[in-house]
Amino acid sequence: MKEALFYTSQHDIVYCQLCPKACRISPGKVGNCFVRENRDGKLFTAVYNRVSSIHIDPIEKKPLFHFYPGKQILSIGGIGCNFHCSFCQNYAISQCKPADYYWLKDMTIGQIIEQASRIENNIGIAYTYNEPFMFYEFMLDISREARLHNLKNVVVSNGFVNEAPLQEILPYIDAFNIDLKAFNDLFYRKQVKGRLAPVLKTMETIAASGAHLEITFLIIPGMNDDLHEFEAMLSWIHEHLGENVPLHLSRYFPQYKMTQAATPEDTLMNFYRLARKKINHVFLGNVYTLDKANTYCPHCGYEIISRNRYQVKPDGLSGTGACLNCGEILPGIIR
Ligand code: SF4
């Protein structure tokens, strides 16, 4: 166990300040994420140096489509989450306690950096699978070390983190994919046990920092598929993050506690068409029949990057990030 960052204590009660849940934790108890524990009036993280999953993935799987397209990234996860979504796709690692998860493996920062450095075509390390801010201290230390080894750092997160810890780690993170679960605070409160405003704030802070940002929105039939609400989400993204932030509209499939049927293809296409009116780069994910995974030049419509599952060809993009057909510089595509 390592002492956690970002907390205060009074009379042996600790107050965690990592995320907006602001847990008040009595001695011997854990916070709402199950991985931060009060031991004798000090807050400890139970997931430092502990890894539940480690794989080499295509960067497109995060998903990041405009950040080193076609490259690979060593992806690691721990356990725990500050959200409790009934539709979680990784509930086995997100909704458990460290003692219940027997597959957690001890790994040092040196071992992770060494593994990332020796894999061919690997650009760096992605913190993903469960909510990576739950292993904040480990992620911060790995990302600092990774920078010294010329490795990129990528965070795939629900964005529910406080401003101070985010600011501390931002200088080391090159790219984020933030999961926007709905544009509705009631949905956040009821369905995931969070709040919308801090997630929006996180995305604004990332965009202002200059780190690469992409957004994923999982469309769940009957839960967050109101088109007026989606229009409001698009207007907010356009106004606060700009028209070039890539937006991944992802198909939901029944998972964990949810039995609701998968998102119909018609719904995905309706959302796609609406999104394209405001956002330049919109992609459909978790569906391979609709062919909406390519990047096109917003200026002339030329195909810049073609994708067939994880076969990626950035053949329409110059080395300086311009469209090879019209010469327009395409902001936000890093290769
Ligand atoms: S990180 Fe965990 S313990 Fe800390 S406030 Fe959030 S849910 Fe609570």
Coordinates of C-alpha atoms and ligand atoms in Angstrom, one line a residue:
M1 CA 0.0 0.0 0.0
K2 CA 1.2 3.5 -0.8
E3 CA 0.0 6.7 0.8
A4 CA -2.4 8.4 -1.5
L5 CA -2.2 12.0 -2.8
F6 CA -5.0 14.5 -2.6
Y7 CA -6.7 14.1 0.8
T8 CA -7.1 15.8 4.1
S9 CA -7.7 14.3 7.5
Q10 CA -9.3 15.3 10.8
H11 CA -9.6 13.2 13.9
D12 CA -8.7 10.1 12.0
I13 CA -11.4 10.7 9.4
V14 CA -10.0 11.2 5.9
Y15 CA -11.6 13.3 3.1
C16 CA -10.5 12.1 -0.3
Q17 CA -10.1 14.9 -2.9
L18 CA -9.2 12.9 -5.9
C19 CA -12.6 12.9 -7.5
P20 CA -15.9 14.9 -7.0
K21 CA -17.4 12.2 -4.9
A22 CA -15.4 13.7 -2.0
C23 CA -15.7 10.5 0.1
R24 CA -15.5 10.9 3.9
I25 CA -13.8 7.7 5.0
S26 CA -13.6 6.3 8.5
P27 CA -10.6 4.3 9.8
G28 CA -10.6 0.8 8.3
K29 CA -13.0 1.8 5.6
V30 CA -12.7 2.4 1.8
G31 CA -14.1 5.0 -0.4
N32 CA -16.8 4.6 -3.0
C33 CA -14.3 3.2 -5.5
F34 CA -13.2 0.4 -3.1
V35 CA -9.5 1.1 -3.7
R36 CA -8.6 4.0 -1.4
E37 CA -8.5 3.0 2.3
N38 CA -8.3 4.9 5.6
R39 CA -5.6 3.3 7.7
D40 CA -5.2 5.0 11.0
G41 CA -6.1 8.4 9.7
K42 CA -4.1 8.3 6.5
L43 CA -5.4 7.5 3.0
F44 CA -3.7 4.7 1.1
T45 CA -4.1 3.5 -2.4
A46 CA -4.5 -0.3 -2.6
V47 CA -3.7 -0.5 -6.3
Y48 CA -0.2 1.0 -6.6
N49 CA 2.1 -1.4 -8.6
R50 CA -0.9 -3.7 -9.2
V51 CA -2.1 -4.5 -12.7
S52 CA -5.2 -6.4 -13.7
S53 CA -4.7 -6.4 -17.4
I54 CA -1.8 -5.6 -19.7
H55 CA -2.0 -6.0 -23.5
I56 CA -0.6 -4.5 -26.7
D57 CA -3.5 -2.9 -28.5
P58 CA -4.0 -0.9 -31.7
I59 CA -4.3 2.8 -30.7
E60 CA -7.7 2.7 -32.6
K61 CA -9.0 0.3 -29.9
K62 CA -8.9 3.0 -27.2
P63 CA -10.5 4.5 -29.4
L64 CA -8.1 7.2 -30.7
F65 CA -8.4 7.7 -34.4
H66 CA -6.3 10.9 -34.9
F67 CA -3.4 10.1 -32.6
Y68 CA -0.6 8.1 -34.3
P69 CA -3.1 6.2 -36.6
G70 CA -2.1 2.6 -37.2
K71 CA 0.3 2.4 -34.3
Q72 CA 0.2 0.2 -31.2
I73 CA 0.1 1.0 -27.5
L74 CA 0.9 -1.0 -24.4
S75 CA -2.4 -0.8 -22.5
I76 CA -2.6 -1.4 -18.7
G77 CA -5.5 -1.4 -16.2
G78 CA -6.0 -1.9 -12.5
I79 CA -9.3 -2.3 -10.7
G80 CA -11.9 0.0 -9.2
C81 CA -14.1 2.8 -10.5
N82 CA -15.8 5.9 -9.1
F83 CA -18.8 5.2 -11.4
H84 CA -21.2 2.3 -11.0
C85 CA -22.8 1.9 -14.4
S86 CA -25.4 -0.9 -14.9
F87 CA -24.1 -1.2 -18.5
C88 CA -20.4 -1.4 -17.7
Q89 CA -18.4 -3.4 -20.2
N90 CA -15.5 -4.1 -17.8
Y91 CA -17.5 -4.7 -14.6
A92 CA -15.3 -7.6 -13.6
I93 CA -12.4 -5.2 -12.9
S94 CA -14.3 -2.0 -12.3
Q95 CA -16.8 -3.1 -9.7
C96 CA -14.7 -5.3 -7.5
K97 CA -12.5 -4.9 -4.4
P98 CA -8.7 -5.6 -4.5
A99 CA -9.1 -8.6 -2.1
D100 CA -11.8 -10.2 -4.4
Y101 CA -9.7 -9.9 -7.6
Y102 CA -7.2 -12.8 -7.4
W103 CA -5.6 -12.0 -10.8
L104 CA -4.0 -8.7 -9.8
K105 CA -0.4 -9.0 -10.6
D106 CA 2.5 -7.0 -9.0
M107 CA 4.4 -4.9 -11.6
T108 CA 7.0 -2.3 -11.0
I109 CA 7.2 0.9 -13.0
G110 CA 10.5 -0.3 -14.4
Q111 CA 9.0 -3.6 -15.7
I112 CA 6.2 -1.7 -17.5
I113 CA 8.6 0.8 -19.1
E114 CA 10.9 -2.0 -20.1
Q115 CA 8.0 -3.9 -21.7
A116 CA 6.7 -0.8 -23.5
S117 CA 10.2 0.1 -24.8
R118 CA 10.9 -3.2 -26.4
I119 CA 7.7 -3.7 -28.4
E120 CA 8.1 -2.7 -32.0
N121 CA 5.7 -0.1 -33.4
N122 CA 4.6 0.8 -29.9
I123 CA 4.2 4.5 -29.2
G124 CA 3.8 4.3 -25.4
I125 CA 1.5 3.4 -22.6
A126 CA -2.3 3.7 -22.3
Y127 CA -4.0 3.7 -18.9
T128 CA -7.3 2.1 -19.6
Y129 CA -9.7 -0.9 -19.0
N130 CA -10.9 0.3 -15.6
E131 CA -11.1 4.0 -14.6
P132 CA -7.4 4.9 -14.6
F133 CA -7.8 7.8 -12.2
M134 CA -8.5 5.1 -9.6
F135 CA -4.8 4.2 -9.8
Y136 CA -3.8 7.9 -10.0
E137 CA -0.5 7.7 -8.0
F138 CA 0.7 4.7 -10.0
M139 CA -0.3 6.3 -13.3
L140 CA 1.4 9.6 -12.4
D141 CA 4.7 7.9 -11.5
I142 CA 4.6 5.7 -14.6
S143 CA 3.8 8.6 -16.9
R144 CA 6.6 10.7 -15.5
E145 CA 9.0 7.9 -16.1
A146 CA 7.6 7.1 -19.6
R147 CA 8.3 10.7 -20.7
L148 CA 12.0 10.2 -19.8
H149 CA 12.0 7.1 -22.2
N150 CA 10.3 9.0 -25.0
L151 CA 7.0 7.1 -24.6
K152 CA 3.6 8.7 -25.1
N153 CA 1.0 8.5 -22.4
V154 CA -2.7 8.0 -23.2
V155 CA -5.6 8.1 -20.7
V156 CA -9.0 6.6 -21.4
S157 CA -11.3 7.9 -18.7
N158 CA -14.8 8.8 -17.5
G159 CA -13.5 12.3 -16.8
F160 CA -14.8 12.4 -13.2
V161 CA -11.7 13.8 -11.5
N162 CA -11.0 17.0 -9.6
E163 CA -9.2 19.9 -11.2
A164 CA -6.0 19.8 -9.0
P165 CA -5.1 16.1 -9.6
L166 CA -5.9 16.6 -13.3
Q167 CA -3.7 19.6 -13.5
E168 CA -0.8 17.8 -11.9
I169 CA -0.8 14.9 -14.3
L170 CA -1.7 16.9 -17.5
P171 CA 1.9 17.8 -18.4
Y172 CA 2.7 14.1 -18.8
I173 CA -0.4 13.0 -20.8
D174 CA -0.3 13.3 -24.6
A175 CA -3.9 12.2 -25.4
F176 CA -7.2 11.4 -23.7
N177 CA -10.4 9.7 -24.7
I178 CA -13.2 10.8 -22.4
D179 CA -16.4 8.9 -22.2
L180 CA -19.3 11.3 -22.2
K181 CA -22.2 9.1 -21.0
A182 CA -25.1 11.5 -21.6
F183 CA -25.8 15.2 -21.8
N184 CA -28.1 14.9 -18.8
D185 CA -27.2 15.3 -15.2
L186 CA -30.1 13.1 -14.0
F187 CA -28.7 10.3 -16.1
Y188 CA -25.3 10.7 -14.5
R189 CA -26.8 10.8 -11.0
K190 CA -29.2 7.8 -11.5
Q191 CA -27.4 5.5 -13.9
V192 CA -23.8 5.9 -13.2
K193 CA -23.7 7.6 -9.7
G194 CA -21.8 10.6 -10.9
R195 CA -22.5 14.1 -12.2
L196 CA -22.2 15.7 -15.6
A197 CA -20.7 19.1 -14.8
P198 CA -17.3 17.8 -13.6
V199 CA -16.9 15.7 -16.7
L200 CA -17.5 18.7 -19.0
K201 CA -15.0 20.7 -16.9
T202 CA -12.4 18.0 -17.4
M203 CA -12.9 18.1 -21.1
E204 CA -12.5 21.8 -21.2
T205 CA -9.4 21.7 -19.1
I206 CA -7.8 19.0 -21.4
A207 CA -8.7 21.0 -24.5
A208 CA -7.2 24.2 -23.1
S209 CA -4.0 22.3 -22.2
G210 CA -3.3 21.4 -25.8
A211 CA -3.4 17.6 -25.1
H212 CA -5.1 15.6 -27.8
L213 CA -8.7 14.9 -27.0
E214 CA -11.3 12.5 -28.4
I215 CA -14.8 11.7 -27.1
T216 CA -16.8 8.5 -26.9
F217 CA -20.6 8.5 -26.5
L218 CA -22.2 5.1 -26.0
I219 CA -25.8 5.3 -27.2
I220 CA -28.2 3.1 -25.1
P221 CA -31.7 2.7 -26.5
G222 CA -34.3 4.3 -24.2
M223 CA -31.8 5.7 -21.8
N224 CA -29.7 8.4 -23.5
D225 CA -30.9 8.4 -27.1
D226 CA -33.0 11.5 -27.0
L227 CA -32.2 13.5 -30.2
H228 CA -32.9 16.9 -28.7
E229 CA -30.5 16.1 -25.8
F230 CA -27.9 14.9 -28.3
E231 CA -28.3 18.2 -30.2
A232 CA -27.5 20.0 -27.0
M233 CA -24.5 17.8 -26.5
L234 CA -23.2 18.6 -30.0
S235 CA -23.7 22.4 -29.5
W236 CA -21.8 22.2 -26.3
I237 CA -18.9 20.3 -27.9
H238 CA -18.8 22.6 -30.9
E239 CA -18.8 25.7 -28.7
H240 CA -16.4 24.6 -25.9
L241 CA -14.1 22.1 -27.7
G242 CA -14.4 23.0 -31.3
E243 CA -15.6 21.2 -34.5
N244 CA -12.4 19.1 -34.9
V245 CA -12.6 17.1 -31.7
P246 CA -13.2 13.5 -33.0
L247 CA -16.5 12.0 -31.7
H248 CA -17.0 8.3 -31.5
L249 CA -20.6 7.2 -31.4
S250 CA -20.5 3.7 -30.0
R251 CA -23.1 0.9 -30.3
Y252 CA -24.3 -0.5 -27.0
F253 CA -24.7 -4.3 -26.4
P254 CA -26.3 -5.9 -23.4
Q255 CA -23.8 -6.2 -20.6
Y256 CA -23.5 -6.6 -16.9
K257 CA -27.0 -5.8 -15.4
M258 CA -28.5 -4.6 -18.7
T259 CA -30.7 -6.9 -20.8
Q260 CA -32.0 -4.1 -23.2
A261 CA -31.4 -5.1 -26.9
A262 CA -28.4 -3.6 -28.8
T263 CA -28.6 -0.1 -30.3
P264 CA -30.4 -0.3 -33.7
E265 CA -28.4 0.6 -36.7
D266 CA -31.0 3.2 -37.7
T267 CA -30.5 5.0 -34.4
L268 CA -26.7 5.0 -35.0
M269 CA -27.1 6.5 -38.5
N270 CA -29.6 9.1 -37.3
F271 CA -27.1 10.2 -34.6
Y272 CA -24.3 10.1 -37.1
R273 CA -26.1 12.4 -39.6
L274 CA -27.0 14.9 -36.9
A275 CA -23.5 14.9 -35.4
R276 CA -21.9 15.5 -38.9
K277 CA -23.8 18.8 -39.1
K278 CA -21.7 20.3 -36.3
I279 CA -18.6 18.1 -35.9
N280 CA -16.1 17.4 -38.6
H281 CA -14.9 13.9 -37.6
V282 CA -17.6 11.5 -36.4
F283 CA -17.2 7.7 -36.3
L284 CA -19.4 4.8 -35.5
G285 CA -17.9 2.2 -33.2
N286 CA -18.8 -1.4 -32.1
V287 CA -20.4 -1.8 -35.6
Y288 CA -18.7 -2.9 -38.7
T289 CA -21.6 -3.0 -41.2
L290 CA -22.2 0.8 -41.5
D291 CA -18.8 1.8 -42.8
K292 CA -18.4 5.0 -40.8
A293 CA -14.9 4.7 -39.6
N294 CA -12.9 6.6 -42.1
T295 CA -11.5 10.1 -41.8
Y296 CA -12.3 12.5 -44.6
C297 CA -10.9 16.0 -45.3
P298 CA -13.5 18.5 -44.0
H299 CA -12.5 20.9 -46.8
C300 CA -12.7 18.7 -49.9
G301 CA -14.1 15.4 -48.7
Y302 CA -11.0 13.4 -49.8
E303 CA -10.4 10.1 -47.8
I304 CA -7.5 10.9 -45.5
I305 CA -7.4 7.7 -43.3
S306 CA -9.2 4.5 -44.2
R307 CA -10.0 1.9 -41.5
N308 CA -11.2 -1.6 -41.9
R309 CA -11.4 -2.8 -38.3
Y310 CA -7.8 -2.4 -37.2
Q311 CA -6.3 -2.2 -40.7
V312 CA -5.5 1.5 -40.9
K313 CA -4.1 3.4 -44.0
P314 CA -3.4 7.1 -43.5
D315 CA -2.7 7.3 -47.2
G316 CA -4.4 10.6 -47.8
L317 CA -2.4 12.5 -45.2
S318 CA 0.9 14.2 -45.8
G319 CA 3.8 14.0 -43.3
T320 CA 2.9 17.5 -42.2
G321 CA -0.7 16.6 -41.5
A322 CA -2.2 18.1 -44.7
C323 CA -4.8 16.6 -47.0
L324 CA -2.9 15.2 -50.0
N325 CA -5.7 16.2 -52.4
C326 CA -6.3 19.9 -51.5
G327 CA -3.4 20.7 -49.2
E328 CA -5.6 21.8 -46.3
I329 CA -3.9 21.4 -43.0
L330 CA -6.0 19.2 -40.8
P331 CA -5.9 20.3 -37.2
G332 CA -5.7 17.7 -34.4
I333 CA -4.3 14.8 -36.4
I334 CA -1.0 13.6 -34.9
R335 CA 1.2 11.1 -36.7
Ligands
SF4_1 S1 -11.4 8.6 -5.7 FE1 -12.6 7.0 -4.6 S2 -12.3 7.5 -2.4 FE2 -11.6 9.3 -3.6 S3 -13.5 10.6 -3.6 FE3 -13.4 9.4 -5.5 S4 -14.7 7.6 -5.1 FE4 -14.2 8.5 -3.1

